[in-house]
Amino acid sequence: PARATRRGGSVVVGGAASGDGHASSQRDDEADNEKDAILSLLRCIDRHHVKMFGSVRCSHCLEQKELLGGKKKHLPFFVECVDDEKQRELCRFLNVTGYPTWIKFSSVDDKTIERRRAGVMQLNALQRFADCNRSPL
């Protein structure tokens, strides 16, 4: 069995220091790359006329927001279907019955629907749905 001992400020397990800066730096770089990829996806979603219809009280919408960088994060493409009367009419007009519902419009006027999908989407599925296939997630 591996034995843990302290050597200086690091913990040594089976002879290898687990507190070295290289592993920590690599994790930080990976986290930064993931954040950059998510920000790129968010900009692409907005540019490609994709809207997320939902409610701030919907647990699945909160789950989707968490995947996109945080529950409190403002998403310019989010349409509130419950608490905003004007947006609620739009949701009814578009027959949004479950949350979240993703709709990709063919243009910025939000009149012609290219495709729609209900439910939480993983980032790679959302990337394909929004036609944001340039940078892998």
Tab-separated table of C-alpha atoms in Angstrom, residues 6-92:
chain	number	residue	atom	x	y	z
A	6	ARG	CA	4.960	15.175	4.439
A	7	ARG	CA	8.012	16.558	2.697
A	8	GLY	CA	8.338	20.317	3.001
A	9	GLY	CA	4.949	21.856	2.076
A	10	SER	CA	3.867	18.905	-0.084
A	11	VAL	CA	2.287	15.560	0.648
A	12	VAL	CA	4.236	12.649	-0.779
A	13	VAL	CA	2.272	9.520	-1.729
A	14	GLY	CA	4.315	6.522	-2.749
A	15	GLY	CA	7.324	8.732	-3.499
A	16	ALA	CA	5.613	11.292	-5.779
A	17	ALA	CA	4.829	14.766	-4.474
A	18	SER	CA	1.143	15.568	-4.915
A	19	GLY	CA	1.491	19.265	-4.225
A	20	ASP	CA	3.670	20.177	-7.195
A	21	GLY	CA	2.655	23.227	-9.181
A	22	HIS	CA	2.602	21.469	-12.558
A	23	ALA	CA	-0.610	19.488	-11.960
A	24	SER	CA	-2.321	22.506	-10.406
A	25	SER	CA	-1.243	24.730	-13.297
A	26	GLN	CA	-2.519	22.190	-15.833
A	27	ARG	CA	-5.929	22.045	-14.097
A	28	ASP	CA	-6.074	25.865	-14.094
A	29	ASP	CA	-5.258	25.939	-17.824
A	30	GLU	CA	-7.964	23.343	-18.542
A	31	ALA	CA	-10.515	25.332	-16.511
A	32	ASP	CA	-9.567	28.517	-18.390
A	33	ASN	CA	-9.901	26.707	-21.732
A	34	GLU	CA	-13.344	25.400	-20.729
A	35	LYS	CA	-14.478	28.894	-19.675
A	36	ASP	CA	-13.225	30.337	-22.979
A	37	ALA	CA	-15.048	27.621	-24.938
A	38	ILE	CA	-18.292	28.297	-23.036
A	39	LEU	CA	-17.999	32.064	-23.631
A	40	SER	CA	-17.400	31.397	-27.318
A	41	LEU	CA	-20.475	29.130	-27.420
A	42	LEU	CA	-22.611	31.779	-25.661
A	43	ARG	CA	-21.614	34.406	-28.237
A	44	CYS	CA	-22.285	31.974	-31.077
A	45	ILE	CA	-25.729	31.039	-29.711
A	46	ASP	CA	-26.642	34.708	-29.583
A	47	ARG	CA	-25.307	35.387	-33.118
A	48	HIS	CA	-27.137	32.389	-34.595
A	49	HIS	CA	-30.616	33.474	-33.467
A	50	VAL	CA	-31.047	30.766	-30.837
A	51	LYS	CA	-33.289	31.407	-27.840
A	52	MET	CA	-33.758	29.473	-24.616
A	53	PHE	CA	-37.356	29.694	-23.384
A	54	GLY	CA	-37.950	28.936	-19.729
A	55	SER	CA	-38.548	30.255	-16.258
A	56	VAL	CA	-36.248	31.451	-13.513
A	57	ARG	CA	-38.141	29.067	-11.218
A	58	CYS	CA	-37.631	26.004	-13.432
A	59	SER	CA	-35.101	23.520	-12.002
A	60	HIS	CA	-34.180	22.219	-15.470
A	61	CYS	CA	-33.580	25.789	-16.666
A	62	LEU	CA	-31.281	26.351	-13.686
A	63	GLU	CA	-29.471	23.131	-14.566
A	64	GLN	CA	-29.035	24.364	-18.145
A	65	LYS	CA	-27.766	27.745	-16.929
A	66	GLU	CA	-25.289	25.973	-14.652
A	67	LEU	CA	-23.902	24.097	-17.675
A	68	LEU	CA	-23.568	27.463	-19.419
A	69	GLY	CA	-21.472	28.997	-16.680
A	70	GLY	CA	-23.680	29.640	-13.679
A	71	LYS	CA	-27.227	29.899	-12.401
A	72	LYS	CA	-26.958	33.650	-11.805
A	73	LYS	CA	-25.372	34.363	-15.172
A	74	HIS	CA	-27.335	36.724	-17.412
A	75	LEU	CA	-27.991	35.035	-20.746
A	76	PRO	CA	-29.066	37.528	-23.424
A	77	PHE	CA	-30.857	34.779	-25.353
A	78	PHE	CA	-32.980	33.629	-22.368
A	79	VAL	CA	-36.721	34.333	-22.674
A	80	GLU	CA	-38.706	34.341	-19.407
A	81	CYS	CA	-42.027	32.627	-20.104
A	82	VAL	CA	-43.675	32.874	-16.672
A	83	ASP	CA	-42.855	36.106	-14.851
A	84	ASP	CA	-42.734	38.473	-17.856
A	85	GLU	CA	-46.185	39.146	-19.323
A	86	LYS	CA	-44.953	40.287	-22.756
A	87	GLN	CA	-42.601	37.316	-23.085
A	88	ARG	CA	-45.327	34.971	-21.804
A	89	GLU	CA	-47.435	35.929	-24.855
A	90	LEU	CA	-44.487	35.130	-27.141
A	91	CYS	CA	-44.075	31.740	-25.457
A	92	ARG	CA	-47.773	30.974	-25.982
